[in-house]
mmCIF file of C-alpha atoms in Angstrom:
data_model
loop_
_atom_site.group_PDB
_atom_site.id
_atom_site.type_symbol
_atom_site.label_atom_id
_atom_site.label_comp_id
_atom_site.label_asym_id
_atom_site.label_seq_id
_atom_site.Cartn_x
_atom_site.Cartn_y
_atom_site.Cartn_z
ATOM 1 C CA MET Z 1 67.293 121.976 81.287
ATOM 2 C CA ASP Z 2 65.843 124.070 78.998
ATOM 3 C CA GLY Z 3 67.256 125.473 75.754
ATOM 4 C CA LEU Z 4 68.971 129.194 77.011
ATOM 5 C CA LEU Z 5 70.066 127.236 80.230
ATOM 6 C CA ARG Z 6 71.858 124.385 78.827
ATOM 7 C CA LYS Z 7 73.009 126.651 76.299
ATOM 8 C CA LEU Z 8 74.958 129.211 79.123
ATOM 9 C CA GLY Z 9 75.914 125.826 81.462
ATOM 10 C CA ILE Z 10 77.487 125.104 77.282
ATOM 11 C CA ALA Z 11 78.907 128.046 76.972
ATOM 12 C CA ALA Z 12 80.067 128.209 80.858
ATOM 13 C CA PHE Z 13 81.843 124.887 81.018
ATOM 14 C CA GLY Z 14 83.693 125.945 77.713
ATOM 15 C CA MET Z 15 85.315 128.348 79.914
ATOM 16 C CA LEU Z 16 85.908 126.727 81.885
ATOM 17 C CA VAL Z 17 87.635 124.830 79.635
ATOM 18 C CA ALA Z 18 89.655 127.665 78.044
ATOM 19 C CA ILE Z 19 91.130 128.609 81.570
ATOM 20 C CA TYR Z 20 91.705 125.309 83.765
ATOM 21 C CA VAL Z 21 91.981 122.624 80.717
ATOM 22 C CA VAL Z 22 93.858 123.967 77.387
ATOM 23 C CA PRO Z 23 96.922 125.731 80.163
ATOM 24 C CA MET Z 24 97.354 123.028 82.693
ATOM 25 C CA GLY Z 25 97.712 120.905 78.512
ATOM 26 C CA VAL Z 26 99.606 123.005 76.555
ATOM 27 C CA TYR Z 27 102.102 122.988 80.536
ATOM 28 C CA VAL Z 28 102.317 119.650 80.518
ATOM 29 C CA SER Z 29 103.396 119.067 77.075
ATOM 30 C CA GLU Z 30 105.887 121.488 76.432
ATOM 31 C CA SER Z 31 107.684 121.182 79.424
ATOM 32 C CA ILE Z 32 107.491 117.203 78.677
ATOM 33 C CA ARG Z 33 110.370 117.413 76.579
ATOM 34 C CA TYR Z 34 112.772 119.009 79.454
ATOM 35 C CA ALA Z 35 111.993 115.972 82.833
ATOM 36 C CA GLY Z 36 114.965 114.669 82.419
ATOM 37 C CA TYR Z 37 117.013 117.701 84.504
ATOM 38 C CA ILE Z 38 114.630 116.213 87.601
ATOM 39 C CA PHE Z 39 116.775 113.147 87.740
ATOM 40 C CA THR Z 40 119.532 115.709 86.456
ATOM 41 C CA SER Z 41 119.691 118.841 87.766
ATOM 42 C CA GLN Z 42 122.277 118.501 91.235
ATOM 43 C CA GLU Z 43 119.614 122.171 91.988
ATOM 44 C CA VAL Z 44 116.604 120.647 91.521
ATOM 45 C CA LEU Z 45 117.539 116.955 92.666
ATOM 46 C CA ALA Z 46 118.922 118.994 96.858
ATOM 47 C CA ALA Z 47 115.717 121.017 96.380
ATOM 48 C CA LEU Z 48 112.766 117.942 95.818
ATOM 49 C CA GLY Z 49 115.230 116.019 99.001
ATOM 50 C CA ILE Z 50 114.638 119.203 101.113
ATOM 51 C CA SER Z 51 110.532 119.629 100.207
ATOM 52 C CA LEU Z 52 109.973 116.040 101.263
ATOM 53 C CA LYS Z 53 112.378 115.726 104.041
ATOM 54 C CA SER Z 54 111.381 118.942 105.579
ATOM 55 C CA SER Z 55 107.037 117.909 104.726
ATOM 56 C CA ILE Z 56 107.047 114.335 105.510
ATOM 57 C CA ALA Z 57 108.676 116.486 109.205
ATOM 58 C CA SER Z 58 105.503 119.118 108.405
ATOM 59 C CA ILE Z 59 103.082 116.293 108.190
ATOM 60 C CA ALA Z 60 104.023 113.815 110.873
ATOM 61 C CA ALA Z 61 104.101 117.269 113.950
ATOM 62 C CA VAL Z 62 100.440 118.458 112.248
ATOM 63 C CA VAL Z 63 98.702 114.861 112.571
ATOM 64 C CA LEU Z 64 100.452 114.340 115.885
ATOM 65 C CA ILE Z 65 99.011 117.689 117.472
ATOM 66 C CA GLY Z 66 96.032 117.966 115.738
ATOM 67 C CA LEU Z 67 95.002 113.991 116.710
ATOM 68 C CA PRO Z 68 94.230 114.946 120.009
ATOM 69 C CA GLY Z 69 93.743 118.713 119.711
ATOM 70 C CA ILE Z 70 91.519 119.088 117.316
ATOM 71 C CA TYR Z 71 89.324 115.882 119.058
ATOM 72 C CA TYR Z 72 89.240 117.797 122.738
ATOM 73 C CA VAL Z 73 88.352 121.143 120.411
ATOM 74 C CA TRP Z 74 85.072 119.068 118.855
ATOM 75 C CA SER Z 75 84.687 116.658 122.575
ATOM 76 C CA ARG Z 76 84.457 119.623 124.583
ATOM 77 C CA ASN Z 77 81.265 121.963 122.564
ATOM 78 C CA ASP Z 78 83.128 125.203 124.158
ATOM 79 C CA LYS Z 79 82.179 128.598 122.581
ATOM 80 C CA ARG Z 80 85.660 129.686 124.197
ATOM 81 C CA ILE Z 81 87.649 126.940 122.886
ATOM 82 C CA ASP Z 82 85.672 127.243 119.070
ATOM 83 C CA PHE Z 83 86.262 130.786 119.657
ATOM 84 C CA ILE Z 84 90.362 130.223 119.740
ATOM 85 C CA SER Z 85 90.286 127.102 117.331
ATOM 86 C CA ASP Z 86 88.507 129.264 114.822
ATOM 87 C CA ILE Z 87 92.107 130.774 114.309
ATOM 88 C CA PHE Z 88 93.282 127.522 113.631
ATOM 89 C CA ASP Z 89 91.808 128.252 109.911
ATOM 90 C CA ILE Z 90 93.028 131.695 109.513
ATOM 91 C CA PRO Z 91 95.985 131.132 107.980
ATOM 92 C CA MET Z 92 93.581 129.125 105.229
ATOM 93 C CA VAL Z 93 93.038 132.623 103.593
ATOM 94 C CA ILE Z 94 94.891 135.068 104.390
ATOM 95 C CA PRO Z 95 98.231 135.872 101.970
ATOM 96 C CA PRO Z 96 100.839 132.993 102.312
ATOM 97 C CA SER Z 97 103.625 136.473 102.271
ATOM 98 C CA VAL Z 98 101.385 137.642 105.716
ATOM 99 C CA ALA Z 99 101.807 134.386 107.091
ATOM 100 C CA GLY Z 100 105.827 134.555 106.448
ATOM 101 C CA LEU Z 101 105.749 138.321 108.049
ATOM 102 C CA ILE Z 102 103.228 136.734 110.803
ATOM 103 C CA LEU Z 103 106.437 133.890 112.654
ATOM 104 C CA LEU Z 104 109.495 136.066 111.105
ATOM 105 C CA ILE Z 105 107.772 139.267 113.978
ATOM 106 C CA THR Z 106 107.430 136.305 116.082
ATOM 107 C CA PHE Z 107 110.106 134.087 116.197
ATOM 108 C CA GLY Z 108 112.169 136.616 113.754
ATOM 109 C CA LYS Z 109 116.203 137.391 115.638
ATOM 110 C CA MET Z 110 114.162 140.281 117.132
ATOM 111 C CA GLY Z 111 111.345 139.210 117.214
ATOM 112 C CA ILE Z 112 109.078 138.672 120.288
ATOM 113 C CA VAL Z 113 109.626 135.045 121.012
ATOM 114 C CA GLY Z 114 112.727 135.145 118.589
ATOM 115 C CA ARG Z 115 115.179 137.884 120.631
ATOM 116 C CA TYR Z 116 114.532 135.162 123.575
ATOM 117 C CA LEU Z 117 115.233 132.461 121.670
ATOM 118 C CA ASP Z 118 118.056 133.821 120.443
ATOM 119 C CA ILE Z 119 119.395 134.542 123.622
ATOM 120 C CA ALA Z 120 119.320 130.709 124.165
ATOM 121 C CA GLY Z 121 121.382 130.343 120.865
ATOM 122 C CA ILE Z 122 118.526 129.031 119.191
ATOM 123 C CA ARG Z 123 117.757 130.652 116.132
ATOM 124 C CA ILE Z 124 114.962 129.633 113.240
ATOM 125 C CA PRO Z 125 114.588 132.319 110.578
ATOM 126 C CA PHE Z 126 116.308 131.028 107.359
ATOM 127 C CA THR Z 127 116.759 127.134 108.184
ATOM 128 C CA ILE Z 128 114.834 124.139 107.571
ATOM 129 C CA VAL Z 129 113.168 124.681 111.475
ATOM 130 C CA ALA Z 130 111.301 127.740 109.591
ATOM 131 C CA VAL Z 131 110.586 125.819 106.344
ATOM 132 C CA CYS Z 132 108.828 123.283 108.369
ATOM 133 C CA LEU Z 133 107.354 125.804 110.568
ATOM 134 C CA ALA Z 134 106.035 127.911 107.629
ATOM 135 C CA GLN Z 135 104.134 124.320 106.308
ATOM 136 C CA ILE Z 136 102.720 123.845 109.171
ATOM 137 C CA PHE Z 137 101.167 126.895 110.143
ATOM 138 C CA VAL Z 138 99.748 127.873 106.425
ATOM 139 C CA ALA Z 139 99.326 124.240 105.372
ATOM 140 C CA GLY Z 140 98.214 123.076 109.249
ATOM 141 C CA PRO Z 141 95.199 124.143 108.884
ATOM 142 C CA ILE Z 142 93.134 121.861 105.712
ATOM 143 C CA PHE Z 143 94.114 119.284 107.988
ATOM 144 C CA PHE Z 144 92.438 119.941 110.546
ATOM 145 C CA LYS Z 145 89.149 120.919 108.929
ATOM 146 C CA SER Z 146 88.886 117.673 107.299
ATOM 147 C CA TYR Z 147 89.354 115.784 110.129
ATOM 148 C CA ARG Z 148 86.981 117.612 112.148
ATOM 149 C CA VAL Z 149 84.036 117.325 109.557
ATOM 150 C CA GLY Z 150 85.022 113.363 110.920
ATOM 151 C CA LEU Z 151 84.644 114.129 114.110
ATOM 152 C CA GLU Z 152 81.157 116.195 112.376
ATOM 153 C CA SER Z 153 79.501 113.332 111.622
ATOM 154 C CA ILE Z 154 79.956 110.956 114.651
ATOM 155 C CA ASP Z 155 77.072 110.158 115.887
ATOM 156 C CA GLU Z 156 76.495 110.327 119.829
ATOM 157 C CA GLU Z 157 74.969 108.107 120.849
ATOM 158 C CA LEU Z 158 77.936 105.231 120.349
ATOM 159 C CA ILE Z 159 80.183 108.056 122.104
ATOM 160 C CA ILE Z 160 77.349 107.224 125.114
ATOM 161 C CA SER Z 161 77.247 103.107 124.012
ATOM 162 C CA ALA Z 162 81.579 103.409 124.777
ATOM 163 C CA GLU Z 163 81.103 105.082 127.710
ATOM 164 C CA THR Z 164 77.961 102.908 129.149
ATOM 165 C CA LEU Z 165 80.292 99.642 128.074
ATOM 166 C CA GLY Z 166 82.831 101.073 130.615
ATOM 167 C CA LEU Z 167 85.707 102.620 127.874
ATOM 168 C CA ASP Z 168 87.439 104.975 129.488
ATOM 169 C CA ASP Z 169 88.601 108.100 127.167
ATOM 170 C CA LEU Z 170 91.565 106.390 125.305
ATOM 171 C CA GLU Z 171 90.185 104.024 124.933
ATOM 172 C CA ILE Z 172 86.881 105.578 122.897
ATOM 173 C CA PHE Z 173 89.323 107.690 121.139
ATOM 174 C CA LEU Z 174 91.850 104.674 119.649
ATOM 175 C CA LYS Z 175 89.583 102.388 118.973
ATOM 176 C CA ILE Z 176 86.089 104.673 118.043
ATOM 177 C CA ILE Z 177 87.316 108.036 117.429
ATOM 178 C CA LEU Z 178 90.350 107.419 115.074
ATOM 179 C CA PRO Z 179 88.950 104.169 113.090
ATOM 180 C CA MET Z 180 85.857 106.433 111.884
ATOM 181 C CA CYS Z 181 88.110 109.285 111.017
ATOM 182 C CA ARG Z 182 90.104 107.514 108.797
ATOM 183 C CA THR Z 183 89.313 108.674 105.511
ATOM 184 C CA SER Z 184 88.947 112.748 106.489
ATOM 185 C CA ILE Z 185 92.143 111.992 108.367
ATOM 186 C CA LEU Z 186 93.966 110.290 105.492
ATOM 187 C CA THR Z 187 92.253 113.186 103.244
ATOM 188 C CA GLY Z 188 93.714 115.540 105.206
ATOM 189 C CA MET Z 189 96.893 113.867 104.877
ATOM 190 C CA LEU Z 190 97.150 113.666 101.796
ATOM 191 C CA MET Z 191 95.717 117.278 101.101
ATOM 192 C CA SER Z 192 98.001 118.777 103.224
ATOM 193 C CA PHE Z 193 100.976 117.693 102.729
ATOM 194 C CA SER Z 194 100.401 117.996 99.299
ATOM 195 C CA ARG Z 195 99.339 121.613 100.338
ATOM 196 C CA MET Z 196 103.362 121.757 102.405
ATOM 197 C CA LEU Z 197 105.449 120.560 98.439
ATOM 198 C CA ALA Z 198 103.986 123.726 97.055
ATOM 199 C CA GLU Z 199 104.373 126.979 99.582
ATOM 200 C CA PHE Z 200 105.694 129.328 98.440
ATOM 201 C CA GLY Z 201 105.205 132.924 99.813
ATOM 202 C CA ALA Z 202 105.903 132.174 103.690
ATOM 203 C CA THR Z 203 109.068 130.591 103.171
ATOM 204 C CA ILE Z 204 110.400 132.553 101.384
ATOM 205 C CA MET Z 205 110.081 135.440 104.091
ATOM 206 C CA PHE Z 206 110.548 133.393 106.876
ATOM 207 C CA ALA Z 207 113.161 130.714 106.281
ATOM 208 C CA GLY Z 208 114.594 132.411 102.980
ATOM 209 C CA ASN Z 209 115.832 130.852 99.810
ATOM 210 C CA LEU Z 210 118.991 129.398 100.552
ATOM 211 C CA LYS Z 211 120.217 126.398 98.029
ATOM 212 C CA GLY Z 212 120.962 123.503 99.913
ATOM 213 C CA VAL Z 213 119.321 124.642 103.230
ATOM 214 C CA THR Z 214 116.249 126.102 103.218
ATOM 215 C CA GLN Z 215 114.769 126.141 99.037
ATOM 216 C CA THR Z 216 112.066 124.097 98.701
ATOM 217 C CA LEU Z 217 110.939 122.730 94.563
ATOM 218 C CA PRO Z 218 108.101 126.647 94.819
ATOM 219 C CA LEU Z 219 111.469 128.207 95.481
ATOM 220 C CA ALA Z 220 113.793 126.402 92.964
ATOM 221 C CA ILE Z 221 111.390 127.062 90.262
ATOM 222 C CA PHE Z 222 111.889 130.723 91.228
ATOM 223 C CA SER Z 223 115.467 131.152 91.264
ATOM 224 C CA ALA Z 224 115.149 128.645 87.930
ATOM 225 C CA MET Z 225 113.205 131.483 86.395
ATOM 226 C CA GLU Z 226 116.041 133.740 85.443
ATOM 227 C CA THR Z 227 119.218 131.642 84.920
ATOM 228 C CA ASP Z 228 117.281 128.510 82.629
ATOM 229 C CA ILE Z 229 113.570 128.588 82.434
ATOM 230 C CA ASN Z 230 113.937 124.801 81.131
ATOM 231 C CA VAL Z 231 115.030 123.266 84.945
ATOM 232 C CA SER Z 232 111.664 125.888 85.591
ATOM 233 C CA MET Z 233 109.136 124.079 83.358
ATOM 234 C CA ALA Z 234 110.190 120.175 84.688
ATOM 235 C CA ILE Z 235 109.689 121.477 88.343
ATOM 236 C CA GLY Z 236 106.537 122.539 87.795
ATOM 237 C CA LEU Z 237 105.910 119.480 85.709
ATOM 238 C CA LEU Z 238 107.405 117.108 88.497
ATOM 239 C CA LEU Z 239 104.908 119.775 91.457
ATOM 240 C CA ILE Z 240 101.432 118.743 88.891
ATOM 241 C CA GLY Z 241 102.914 115.101 88.983
ATOM 242 C CA ILE Z 242 102.586 114.885 92.596
ATOM 243 C CA SER Z 243 99.120 116.946 93.036
ATOM 244 C CA VAL Z 244 98.180 114.935 90.315
ATOM 245 C CA THR Z 245 99.054 111.469 92.214
ATOM 246 C CA VAL Z 246 97.810 113.080 95.208
ATOM 247 C CA GLN Z 247 93.793 113.799 93.447
ATOM 248 C CA VAL Z 248 93.511 110.169 92.423
ATOM 249 C CA VAL Z 249 94.484 108.462 96.036
ATOM 250 C CA HIS Z 250 92.233 111.182 97.383
ATOM 251 C CA LYS Z 251 89.349 109.835 94.929
ATOM 252 C CA ARG Z 252 89.607 106.335 95.747
ATOM 253 C CA LEU Z 253 89.460 107.625 99.198
ATOM 254 C CA LEU Z 254 86.301 108.801 98.755
ATOM 255 C CA PHE Z 255 84.712 107.027 96.343
ATOM 256 C CA ARG Z 256 85.294 103.939 98.433
ATOM 257 C CA LYS Z 257 84.176 106.178 101.680
ATOM 258 C CA VAL Z 258 80.838 105.963 99.397
ATOM 259 C CA LYS Z 259 80.689 102.657 98.774
ATOM 260 C CA ASN Z 260 81.550 101.327 102.185
ATOM 261 C CA ALA Z 261 78.733 104.109 102.883
ATOM 262 C CA GLY Z 262 75.626 102.433 100.607
#
């Protein structure tokens, strides 16, 4: 690296540190003194419970429908199906508030689908089900994308050989596909789960911010800002801790994958 490029690189790296590392360090050092609120505030504990319950249920649903669904897309290699599956990625790039509006217009009391559900006595908005749907809609594609990357790395010759040996589709899926995609699946689950815990925009639009009902940790931060910023800082510290844990586990999974490949 020549002198000019090196200087530009150092300057750019310094800017990255100033933008990301410094604010994070300042926040953690300032908020650590309020960590006790995580264990003593009933509001925080209630929001934590809702966040964990909804995110666990949501990631379970995403995995259950994603594993066979995305495998079907990959195995068919059909342009029409691929085109439809591309729509799954859109929630990752649209504003979360728009995602919440989409769900509300569809499943709301007067929505296209919701009006019929309401007649049947089924109401989704402003319930824990709405929280889960918002999480699935926004964060599910992260899992689908990671899983698809794992599928794309599989040598099709292995599938052909397995078919030659007499394995049926289900045996191939269980004994070859899932084991070979294990790292991609676990990575997708971790990243998707982390995003579900952090979901805000779609949740507040579709599920509301009802304490003890639909108020997740990010929504609790929003509410606490109006009354006690110290509680907000404690919740933020908790979410950062969860995110760091996910990052560490993610890196270990990738390291293990590279090590096994070598």
